[in-house]
Short mmCIF file of C-alpha atoms and ligand atoms in Angstrom, two decimals:
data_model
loop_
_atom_site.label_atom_id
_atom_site.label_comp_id
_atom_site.label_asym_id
_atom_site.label_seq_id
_atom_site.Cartn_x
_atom_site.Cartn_y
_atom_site.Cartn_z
CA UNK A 1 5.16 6.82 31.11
CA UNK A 2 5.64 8.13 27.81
CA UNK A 3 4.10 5.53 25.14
CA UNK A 4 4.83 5.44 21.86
CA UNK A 5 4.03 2.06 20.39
CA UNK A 6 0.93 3.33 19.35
CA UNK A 7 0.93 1.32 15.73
CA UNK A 8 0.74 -1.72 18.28
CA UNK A 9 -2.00 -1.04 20.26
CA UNK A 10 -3.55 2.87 21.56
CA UNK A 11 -5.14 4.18 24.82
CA UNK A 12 -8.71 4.13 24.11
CA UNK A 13 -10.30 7.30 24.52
CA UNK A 14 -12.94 8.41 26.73
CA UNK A 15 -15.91 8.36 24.45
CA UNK A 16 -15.63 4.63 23.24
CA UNK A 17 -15.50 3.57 26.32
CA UNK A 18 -18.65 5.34 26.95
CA UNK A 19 -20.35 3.92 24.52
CA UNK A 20 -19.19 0.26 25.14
CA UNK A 21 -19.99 1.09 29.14
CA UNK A 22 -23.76 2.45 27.63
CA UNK A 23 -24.36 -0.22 25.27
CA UNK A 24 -22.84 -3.25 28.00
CA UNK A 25 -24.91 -2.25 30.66
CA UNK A 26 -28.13 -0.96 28.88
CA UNK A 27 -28.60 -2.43 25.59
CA UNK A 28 -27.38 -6.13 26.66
CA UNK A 29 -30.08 -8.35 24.35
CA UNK A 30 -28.45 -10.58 22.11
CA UNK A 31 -29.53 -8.93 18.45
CA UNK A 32 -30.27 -12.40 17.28
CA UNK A 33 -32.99 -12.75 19.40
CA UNK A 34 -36.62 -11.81 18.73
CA UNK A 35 -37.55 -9.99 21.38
CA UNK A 36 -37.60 -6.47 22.49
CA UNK A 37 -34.33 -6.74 23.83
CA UNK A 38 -32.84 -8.27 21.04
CA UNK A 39 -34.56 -5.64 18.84
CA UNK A 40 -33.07 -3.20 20.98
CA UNK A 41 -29.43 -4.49 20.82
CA UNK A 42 -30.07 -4.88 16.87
CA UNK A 43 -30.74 -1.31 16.38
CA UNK A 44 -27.08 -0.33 18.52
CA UNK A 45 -25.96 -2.68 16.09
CA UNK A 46 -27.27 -1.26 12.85
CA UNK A 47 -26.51 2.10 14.09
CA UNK A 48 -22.53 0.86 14.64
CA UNK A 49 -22.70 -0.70 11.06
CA UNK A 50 -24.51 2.42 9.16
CA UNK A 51 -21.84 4.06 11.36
CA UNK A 52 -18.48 2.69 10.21
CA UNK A 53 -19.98 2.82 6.21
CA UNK A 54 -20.88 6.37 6.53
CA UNK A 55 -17.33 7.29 7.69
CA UNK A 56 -16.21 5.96 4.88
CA UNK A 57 -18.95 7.27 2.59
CA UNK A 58 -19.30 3.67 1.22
CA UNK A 59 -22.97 3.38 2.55
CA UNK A 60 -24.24 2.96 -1.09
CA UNK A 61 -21.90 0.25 -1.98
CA UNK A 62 -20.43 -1.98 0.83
CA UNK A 63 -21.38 -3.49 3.56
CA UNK A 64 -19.37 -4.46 7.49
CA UNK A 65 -18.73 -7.37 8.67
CA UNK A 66 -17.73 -6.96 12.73
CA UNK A 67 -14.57 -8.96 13.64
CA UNK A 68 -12.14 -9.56 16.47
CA UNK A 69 -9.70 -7.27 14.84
CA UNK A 70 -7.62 -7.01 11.39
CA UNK A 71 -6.06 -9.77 11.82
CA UNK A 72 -9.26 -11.87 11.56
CA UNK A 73 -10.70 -9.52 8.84
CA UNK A 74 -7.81 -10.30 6.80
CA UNK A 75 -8.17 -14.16 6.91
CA UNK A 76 -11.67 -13.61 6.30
CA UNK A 77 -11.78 -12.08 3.40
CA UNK A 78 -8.29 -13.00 1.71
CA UNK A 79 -9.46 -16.96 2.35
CA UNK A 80 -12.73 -16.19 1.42
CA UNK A 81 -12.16 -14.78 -2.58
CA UNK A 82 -9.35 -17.15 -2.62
CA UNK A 83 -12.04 -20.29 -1.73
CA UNK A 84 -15.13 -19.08 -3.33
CA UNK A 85 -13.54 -17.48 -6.55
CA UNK A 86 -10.73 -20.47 -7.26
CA UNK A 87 -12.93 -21.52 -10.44
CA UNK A 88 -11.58 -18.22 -12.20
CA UNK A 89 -7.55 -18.22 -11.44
CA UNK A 90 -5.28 -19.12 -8.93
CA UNK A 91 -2.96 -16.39 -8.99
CA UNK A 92 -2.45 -14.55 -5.51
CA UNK A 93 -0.43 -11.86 -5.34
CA UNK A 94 0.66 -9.69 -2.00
CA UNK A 95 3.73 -8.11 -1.11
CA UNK A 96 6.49 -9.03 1.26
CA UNK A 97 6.52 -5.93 3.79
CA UNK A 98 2.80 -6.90 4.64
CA UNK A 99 1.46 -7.75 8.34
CA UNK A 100 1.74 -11.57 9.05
CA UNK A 101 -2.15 -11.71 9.32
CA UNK A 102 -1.91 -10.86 5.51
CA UNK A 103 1.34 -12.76 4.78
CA UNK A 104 0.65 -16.28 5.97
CA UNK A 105 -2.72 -16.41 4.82
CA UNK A 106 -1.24 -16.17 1.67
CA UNK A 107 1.67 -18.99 2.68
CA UNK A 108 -1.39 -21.28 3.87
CA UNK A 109 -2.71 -19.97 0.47
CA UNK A 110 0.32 -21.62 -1.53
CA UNK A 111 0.40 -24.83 0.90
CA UNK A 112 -3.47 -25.54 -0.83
CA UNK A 113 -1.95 -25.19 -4.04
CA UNK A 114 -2.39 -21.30 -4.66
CA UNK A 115 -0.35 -19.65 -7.18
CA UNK A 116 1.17 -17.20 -4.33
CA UNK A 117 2.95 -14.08 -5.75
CA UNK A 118 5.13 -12.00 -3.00
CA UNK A 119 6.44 -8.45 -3.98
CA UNK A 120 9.50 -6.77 -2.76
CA UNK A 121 8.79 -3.41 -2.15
CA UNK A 122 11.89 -1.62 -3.04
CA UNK A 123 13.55 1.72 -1.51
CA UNK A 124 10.07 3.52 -1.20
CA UNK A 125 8.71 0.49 1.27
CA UNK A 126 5.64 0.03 -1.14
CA UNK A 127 4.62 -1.67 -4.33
CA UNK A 128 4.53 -0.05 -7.54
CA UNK A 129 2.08 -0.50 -9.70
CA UNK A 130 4.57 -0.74 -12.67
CA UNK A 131 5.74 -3.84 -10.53
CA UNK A 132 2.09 -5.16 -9.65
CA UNK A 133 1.59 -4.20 -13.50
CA UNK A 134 4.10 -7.17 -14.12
CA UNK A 135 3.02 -9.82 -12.03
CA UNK A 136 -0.93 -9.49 -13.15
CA UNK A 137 -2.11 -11.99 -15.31
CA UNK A 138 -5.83 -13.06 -16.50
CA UNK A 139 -5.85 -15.84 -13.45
CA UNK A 140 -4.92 -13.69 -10.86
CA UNK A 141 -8.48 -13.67 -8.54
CA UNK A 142 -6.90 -11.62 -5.59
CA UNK A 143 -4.12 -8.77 -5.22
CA UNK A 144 -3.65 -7.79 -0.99
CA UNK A 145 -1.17 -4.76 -0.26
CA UNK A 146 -1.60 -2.92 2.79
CA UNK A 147 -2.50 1.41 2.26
CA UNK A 148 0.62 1.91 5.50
CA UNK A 149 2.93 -0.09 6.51
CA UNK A 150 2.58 -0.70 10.15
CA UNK A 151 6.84 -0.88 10.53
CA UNK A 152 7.93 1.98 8.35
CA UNK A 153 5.09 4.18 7.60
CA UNK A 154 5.79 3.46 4.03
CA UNK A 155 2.55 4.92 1.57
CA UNK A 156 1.04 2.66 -1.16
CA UNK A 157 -0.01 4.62 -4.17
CA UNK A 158 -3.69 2.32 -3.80
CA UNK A 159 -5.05 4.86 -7.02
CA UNK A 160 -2.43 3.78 -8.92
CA UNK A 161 -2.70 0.16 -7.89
CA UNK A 162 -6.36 0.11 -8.86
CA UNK A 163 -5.98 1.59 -11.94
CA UNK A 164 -3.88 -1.77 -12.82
CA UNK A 165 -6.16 -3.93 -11.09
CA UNK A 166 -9.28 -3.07 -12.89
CA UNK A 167 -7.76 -3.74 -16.08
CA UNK A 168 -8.50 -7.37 -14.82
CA UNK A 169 -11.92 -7.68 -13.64
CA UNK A 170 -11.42 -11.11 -12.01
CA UNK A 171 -9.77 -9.94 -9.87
CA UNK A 172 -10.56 -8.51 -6.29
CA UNK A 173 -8.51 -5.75 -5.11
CA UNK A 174 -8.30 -5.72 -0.98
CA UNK A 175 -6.18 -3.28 1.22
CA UNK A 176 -5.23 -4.13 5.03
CA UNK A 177 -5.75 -0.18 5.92
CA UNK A 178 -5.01 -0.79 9.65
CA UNK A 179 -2.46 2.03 10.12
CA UNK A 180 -4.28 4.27 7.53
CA UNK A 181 -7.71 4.29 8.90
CA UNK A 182 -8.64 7.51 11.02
CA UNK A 183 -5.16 8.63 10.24
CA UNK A 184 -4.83 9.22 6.23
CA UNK A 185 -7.92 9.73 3.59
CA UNK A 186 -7.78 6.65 1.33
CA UNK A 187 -9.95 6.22 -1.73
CA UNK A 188 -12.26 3.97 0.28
CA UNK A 189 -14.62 3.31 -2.30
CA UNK A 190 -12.99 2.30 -4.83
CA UNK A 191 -11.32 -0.87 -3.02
CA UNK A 192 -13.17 -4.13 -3.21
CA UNK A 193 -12.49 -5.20 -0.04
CA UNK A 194 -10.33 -2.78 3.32
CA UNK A 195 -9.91 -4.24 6.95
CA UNK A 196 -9.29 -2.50 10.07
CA UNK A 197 -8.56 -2.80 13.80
CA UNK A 198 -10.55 -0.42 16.48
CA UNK A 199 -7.68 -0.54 19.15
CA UNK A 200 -5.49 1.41 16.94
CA UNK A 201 -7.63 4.16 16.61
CA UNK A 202 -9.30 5.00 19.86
CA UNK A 203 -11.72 1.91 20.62
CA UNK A 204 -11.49 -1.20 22.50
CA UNK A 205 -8.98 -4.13 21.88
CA UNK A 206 -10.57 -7.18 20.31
CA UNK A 207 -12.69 -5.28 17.72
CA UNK A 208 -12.09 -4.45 14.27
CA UNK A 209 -14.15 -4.62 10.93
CA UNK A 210 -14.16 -5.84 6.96
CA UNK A 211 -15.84 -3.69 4.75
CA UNK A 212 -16.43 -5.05 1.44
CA UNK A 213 -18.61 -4.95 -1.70
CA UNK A 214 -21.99 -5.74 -1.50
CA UNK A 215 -21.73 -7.87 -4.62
CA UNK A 216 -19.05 -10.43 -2.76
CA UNK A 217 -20.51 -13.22 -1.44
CA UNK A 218 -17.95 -14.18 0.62
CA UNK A 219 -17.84 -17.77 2.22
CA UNK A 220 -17.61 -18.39 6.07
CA UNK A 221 -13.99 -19.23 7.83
CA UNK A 222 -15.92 -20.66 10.75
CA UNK A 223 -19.41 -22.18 10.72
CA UNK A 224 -22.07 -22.89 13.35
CA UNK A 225 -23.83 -19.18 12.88
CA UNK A 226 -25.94 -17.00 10.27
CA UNK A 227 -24.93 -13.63 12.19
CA UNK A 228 -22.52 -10.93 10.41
CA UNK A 229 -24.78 -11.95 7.12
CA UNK A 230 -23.02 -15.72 7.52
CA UNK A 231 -19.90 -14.67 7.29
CA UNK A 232 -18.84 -14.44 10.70
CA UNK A 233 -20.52 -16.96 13.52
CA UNK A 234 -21.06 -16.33 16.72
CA UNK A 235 -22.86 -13.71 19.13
CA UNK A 236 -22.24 -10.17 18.28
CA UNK A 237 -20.24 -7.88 20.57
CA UNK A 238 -21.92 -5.37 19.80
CA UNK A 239 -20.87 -2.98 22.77
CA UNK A 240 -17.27 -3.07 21.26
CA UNK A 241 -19.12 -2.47 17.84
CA UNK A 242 -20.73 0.20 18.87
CA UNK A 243 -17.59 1.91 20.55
CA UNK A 244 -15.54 1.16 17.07
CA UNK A 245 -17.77 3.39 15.01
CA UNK A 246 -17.52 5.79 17.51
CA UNK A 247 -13.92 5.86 17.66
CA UNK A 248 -13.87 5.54 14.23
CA UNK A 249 -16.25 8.36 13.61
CA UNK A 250 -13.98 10.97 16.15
CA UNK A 251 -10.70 9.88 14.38
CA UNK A 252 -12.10 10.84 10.53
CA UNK A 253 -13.40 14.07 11.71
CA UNK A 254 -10.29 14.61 13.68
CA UNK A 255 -7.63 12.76 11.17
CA UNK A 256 -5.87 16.66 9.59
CA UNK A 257 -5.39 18.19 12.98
CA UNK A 258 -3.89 14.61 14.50
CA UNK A 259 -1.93 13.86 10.91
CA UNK A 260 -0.24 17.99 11.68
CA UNK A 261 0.49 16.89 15.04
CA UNK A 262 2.21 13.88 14.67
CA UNK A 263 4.07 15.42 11.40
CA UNK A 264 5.32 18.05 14.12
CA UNK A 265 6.27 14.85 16.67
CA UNK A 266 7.79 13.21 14.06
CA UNK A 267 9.93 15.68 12.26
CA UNK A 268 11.53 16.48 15.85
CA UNK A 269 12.24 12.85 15.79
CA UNK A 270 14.02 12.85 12.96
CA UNK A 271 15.86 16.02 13.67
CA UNK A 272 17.71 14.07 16.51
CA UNK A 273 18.21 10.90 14.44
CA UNK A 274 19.80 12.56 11.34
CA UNK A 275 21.75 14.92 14.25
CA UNK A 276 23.58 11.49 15.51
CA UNK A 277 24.51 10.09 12.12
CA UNK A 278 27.06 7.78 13.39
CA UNK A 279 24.64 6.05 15.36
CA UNK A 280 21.50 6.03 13.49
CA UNK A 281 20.15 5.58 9.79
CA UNK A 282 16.35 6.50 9.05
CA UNK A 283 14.45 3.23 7.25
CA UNK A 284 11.32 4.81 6.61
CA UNK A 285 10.77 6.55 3.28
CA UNK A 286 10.87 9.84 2.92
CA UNK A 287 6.96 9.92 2.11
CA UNK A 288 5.70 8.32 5.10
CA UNK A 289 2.64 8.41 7.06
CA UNK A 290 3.26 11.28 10.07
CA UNK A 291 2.72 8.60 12.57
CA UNK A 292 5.40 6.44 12.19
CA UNK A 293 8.64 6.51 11.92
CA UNK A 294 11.31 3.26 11.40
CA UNK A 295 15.10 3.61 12.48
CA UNK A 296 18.31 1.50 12.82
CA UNK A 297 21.16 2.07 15.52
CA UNK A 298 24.60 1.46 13.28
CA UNK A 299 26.24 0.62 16.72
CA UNK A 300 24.48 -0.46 19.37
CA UNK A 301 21.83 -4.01 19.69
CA UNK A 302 18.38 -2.62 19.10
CA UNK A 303 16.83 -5.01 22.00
CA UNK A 304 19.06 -3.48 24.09
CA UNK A 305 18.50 -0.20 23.56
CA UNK A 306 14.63 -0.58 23.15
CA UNK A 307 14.90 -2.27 26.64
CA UNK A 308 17.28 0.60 27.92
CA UNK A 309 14.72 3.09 27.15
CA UNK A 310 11.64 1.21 28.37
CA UNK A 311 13.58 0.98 31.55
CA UNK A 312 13.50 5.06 31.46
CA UNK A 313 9.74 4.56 31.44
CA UNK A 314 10.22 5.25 27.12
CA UNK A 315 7.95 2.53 25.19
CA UNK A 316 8.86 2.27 21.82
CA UNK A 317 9.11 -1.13 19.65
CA UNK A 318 11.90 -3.55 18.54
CA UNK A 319 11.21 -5.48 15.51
CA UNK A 320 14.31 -7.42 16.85
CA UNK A 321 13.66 -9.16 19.87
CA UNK A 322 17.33 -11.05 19.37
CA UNK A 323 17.11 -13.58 21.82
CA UNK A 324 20.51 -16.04 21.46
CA UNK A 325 18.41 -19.00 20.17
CA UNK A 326 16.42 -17.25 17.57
CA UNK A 327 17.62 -14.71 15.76
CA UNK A 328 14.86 -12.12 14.46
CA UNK A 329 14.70 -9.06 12.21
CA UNK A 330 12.36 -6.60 10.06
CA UNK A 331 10.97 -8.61 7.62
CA UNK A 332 9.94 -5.00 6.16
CA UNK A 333 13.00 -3.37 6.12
CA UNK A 334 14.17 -6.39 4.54
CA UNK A 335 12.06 -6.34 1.63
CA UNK A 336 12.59 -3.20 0.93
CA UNK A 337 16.23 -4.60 -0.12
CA UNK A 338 18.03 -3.24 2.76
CA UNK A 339 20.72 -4.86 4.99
CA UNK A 340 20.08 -7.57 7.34
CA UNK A 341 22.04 -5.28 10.12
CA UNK A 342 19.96 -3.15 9.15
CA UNK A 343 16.59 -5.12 9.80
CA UNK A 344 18.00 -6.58 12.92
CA UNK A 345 18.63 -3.40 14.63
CA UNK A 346 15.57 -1.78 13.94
CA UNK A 347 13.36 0.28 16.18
CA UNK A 348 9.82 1.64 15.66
CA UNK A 349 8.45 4.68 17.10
CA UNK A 350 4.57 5.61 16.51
CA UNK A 351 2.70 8.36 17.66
CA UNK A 352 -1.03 8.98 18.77
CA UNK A 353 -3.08 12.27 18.91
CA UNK A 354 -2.54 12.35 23.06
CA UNK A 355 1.27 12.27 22.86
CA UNK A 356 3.55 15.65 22.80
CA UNK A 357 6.77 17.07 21.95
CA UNK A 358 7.62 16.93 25.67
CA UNK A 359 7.07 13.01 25.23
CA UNK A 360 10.27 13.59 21.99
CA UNK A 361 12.18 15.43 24.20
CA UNK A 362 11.72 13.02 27.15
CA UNK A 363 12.62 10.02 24.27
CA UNK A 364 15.86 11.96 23.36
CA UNK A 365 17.12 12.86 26.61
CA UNK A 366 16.70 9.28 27.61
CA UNK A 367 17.99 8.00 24.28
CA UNK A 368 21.32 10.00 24.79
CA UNK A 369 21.88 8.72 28.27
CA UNK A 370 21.28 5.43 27.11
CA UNK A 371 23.71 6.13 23.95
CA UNK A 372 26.30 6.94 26.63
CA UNK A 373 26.09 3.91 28.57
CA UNK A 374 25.33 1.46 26.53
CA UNK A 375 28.79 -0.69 25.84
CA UNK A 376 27.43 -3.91 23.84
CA UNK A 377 29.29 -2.70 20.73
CA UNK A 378 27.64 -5.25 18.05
N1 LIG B 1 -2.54 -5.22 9.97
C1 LIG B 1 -1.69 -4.25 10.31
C2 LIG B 1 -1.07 -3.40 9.25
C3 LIG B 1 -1.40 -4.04 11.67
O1 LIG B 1 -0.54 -3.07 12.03
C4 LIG B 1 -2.01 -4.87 12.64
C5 LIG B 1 -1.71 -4.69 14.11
N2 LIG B 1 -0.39 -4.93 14.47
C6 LIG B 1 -2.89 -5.86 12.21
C7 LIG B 1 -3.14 -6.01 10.87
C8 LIG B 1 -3.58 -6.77 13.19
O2 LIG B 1 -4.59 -6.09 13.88
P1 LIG B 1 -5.38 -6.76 15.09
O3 LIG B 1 -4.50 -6.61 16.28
O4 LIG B 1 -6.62 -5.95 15.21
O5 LIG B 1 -5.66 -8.16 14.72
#
C-alpha cells in the first residue's frame, strides 16, 4: 500500500503508541480521583499538558485544554468567545477555504444572530491581511483563519494577520493549525487561541488539543464536569494525552528534516503534473506547505481516477466524491475564485515523514496506466 492521504488521518508511530500502551495499562486511575491512583494518573496528565505548552514554548502564557480532536477544539473555543464575549460585538469573521469544523460553527454562529463575515481567499488560497484589514471593525469579538489549508497547502501570513488584529483589542485572534502543527514553525505565542489534532501528526485518533490564553475564560460547550479546568466534561483520556505530547514533542524536534523530505516528495510530484499539461492543472499556490499538494485532471472524473488508483493499492483523496444524486466539489479551490470544473475534479495528495520517492514513482506509474485506460471523457 502506498498511503498518501496523510492530511486525513497518519500511521501513528511507534513511540505514541508506547506511551498510550504504558500509561493504559499502568497509570489507569482516573486523575479526578483522590487517591494514589488518581494522583498517579494526574501527574501523566500534567506531564502531557506541561508537555504540549513547552513544544510550543507557550508555558508562560497559555494553557491546554485535551479534546477529541480539532474538530471539537474548534467548536470549543470559536462558540466559546463568541458566547461569553457577545456583550462587546457581534462581528465574526473567518474565511471560506476553512475546515467545516471551523466553517459551520460560524454558520450556527449567524443562525443565533452573529454578524458572520466569510473571506474569499483569492489566487494565493489564504487571507490577506489587507482584506481582513477591511472587514475589521470595533465589534468584531472573534477573527478564525486556519495557519494551512488542509486541501491546498495554501500558507496564511498569521504575523501579518495579527498585526491587524491587535489594532482591535476586542477581539480574539484563533488559528485552526491542524496541518501546520509538527510540520511548519508558527508564531505560537502570539495567537490567542490555536487547535490541533494528534492523529495527524503521529499519535492516536480521537485526541487533539486547544491551547489558549490563560486570561480567556472560556465557557463550557457541554456541562456535567469541572475536568479540563470546566471547559471540557468528562473523564480524561489521558493515555491518548499522554501519547499526543509525545507525538507532538518528536514531530517539533523532527519538523526541518520531515518539511526537506516532503519538499523533495512533493516537487517530484509536481514534476509529473506540470509534465502532462493537457491533463492536469496544479491548484495549490506556489507557496505551499511541502506536505500537500492540490491538483485537477482537465479530462478525466476525479472520483474515477482517485478510485482507479486506490484500486492500484495508491490512496490519495477526492474532494469530489460525485455521486449522480449529489453533486460535490472543493469548497477551497472554489474560494480561491477558481472554476467549478476545476473544484469538482480535484485530487489531494499529502505526504508523511514515512513515505518515499519510490511511493511518487509507484503513484505515477499507476497514474499513467490509469491515464491510459480511463475513457469517461467528462
Ligand atoms: N482542521 C483541519 C484543518 C483539518 O485538516 C482537520 C482534519 N481533517 C480538522 C480540523 C479536524 O480534525 P479532527 O479529525 O481531529 O477533528
Amino acid at each position: 500500500m502506498v498511503y498518501l492521504d496523510n492530511a486525513a488521518t497518519s500511521r501513528p508511530r511507534e513511540e505514541a503508541i508506547r506511551a498510550y500502551e504504558e500509561v493504559s495499562l499502568e497509570h489507569f486511575g482516573n486523575p479526578s480521583s483522590v487517591h494514589g491512583a488518581g494522583y498517579d494518573a494526574e501527574r501523566y496528565l500534567r506531564k502531557a499538558r506541561d508537555g504540549v505548552l513547552s513544544s510550543f514554548a507557550v508555558s508562560s502564557t497559555h494553557k491546554c485544554v485535551f479534546t477529541s480532536g480539532a474538530s471539537e477544539a474548534n467548536n470549543i473555543f470559536i462558540t466559546g468567545i463568541a458566547h461569553r464575549f457577545h456583550n462587546r460585538g457581534n462581528r465574526l469573521i473567518t474565511s471560506l477555504a476553512e475546515h467545516p469544523s471551523v466553517l459551520r460553527c460560524f454558520l450556527a454562529l449567524k443562525e443565533e444572530g452573529y454578524d458572520v463575515v466569510l473571506l474569499p481567499v483569492g489566487e494565493k488560497g489564504a487571507v490577506a491581511p489587507e482584506e481582513l484589514a477591511k472587514a475589521m471593525n470595533d465589534k468584531t469579538i472573534l477573527v478564525s483563519l486556519m495557519g494551512v489549508n488542509n486541501e491546498t497547502g495554501a500558507l496564511s501570513d498569521l504575523m501579518g494577520l495579527r498585526d491587524v488584529i491587535r489594532r482591535f483589542p476586542k477581539c480574539f485572534f484563533h488559528s485552526d493549525l491542524t496541518q501546520a502543527v509538527g510540520k511548519l514553525d508558527e508564531p505560537f505565542a502570539l495567537l490567542d487561541a490555536f487547535t490541533f489534532s494528534g492523529h495527524k501528526i503521529g499519535s492516536l485518533k480521537g485526541s487533539g488539543a486547544l491551547v489558549y490564553r490563560k486570561t480567556i475564560d472560556l465557557p463550557p460547550l457541554l456541562h456535567g464536569g469541572e475536568q479540563e479546568g470546566g471547559v471540557r466534561p468528562g473523564t480524561v483520556d489521558v493515555a491518548s494525552a499522554y501519547a499526543l505530547s509525545v507525538a507532538l514533542a518528536l514531530a517539533r524536534k523532527e519538523e526541518r528534516e520531515n518539511g526537506e523530505k516532503a519538499a523533495l516528495l512533493r516537487s517530484k510530484l509536481v514534476s509529473y503534473l506540470l509534465s502532462r499539461p493537457d491533463e492536469f492543472v496544479i491548484n495549490s499556490p506556489f507557496e505551499s506547505s511541502p506536505f500537500l499538494l492540490s491538483f485537477s485532471l482537465l479530462k478525466k472524473k476525479a472520483a474515477v481516477y482517485v478510485e482507479g488508483l486506490s484500486e492500484k493499492g495508491i490512496y490519495v483523496s477526492s474532494v469530489s466524491a460525485c455521486s449522480s444524486k449529489r453533486e460535490n466539489v472543493s469548497s477551497v479551490v472554489l474560494a480561491m475564485g477558481l472554476s467549478k470544473e476545476r473544484a469538482a475534479h480535484a485530487v489531494r495528495v499529502s505526504f508523511a515523514p514515512y513515505n518515499t520517492l519510490e511511493d511518487i514513482d509507484a503513484f505515477i506509474k499507476a497514474s499513467d496506466e490509469l491515464l491510459k485506460g480511463l475513457i469517461n471523457q467528462r
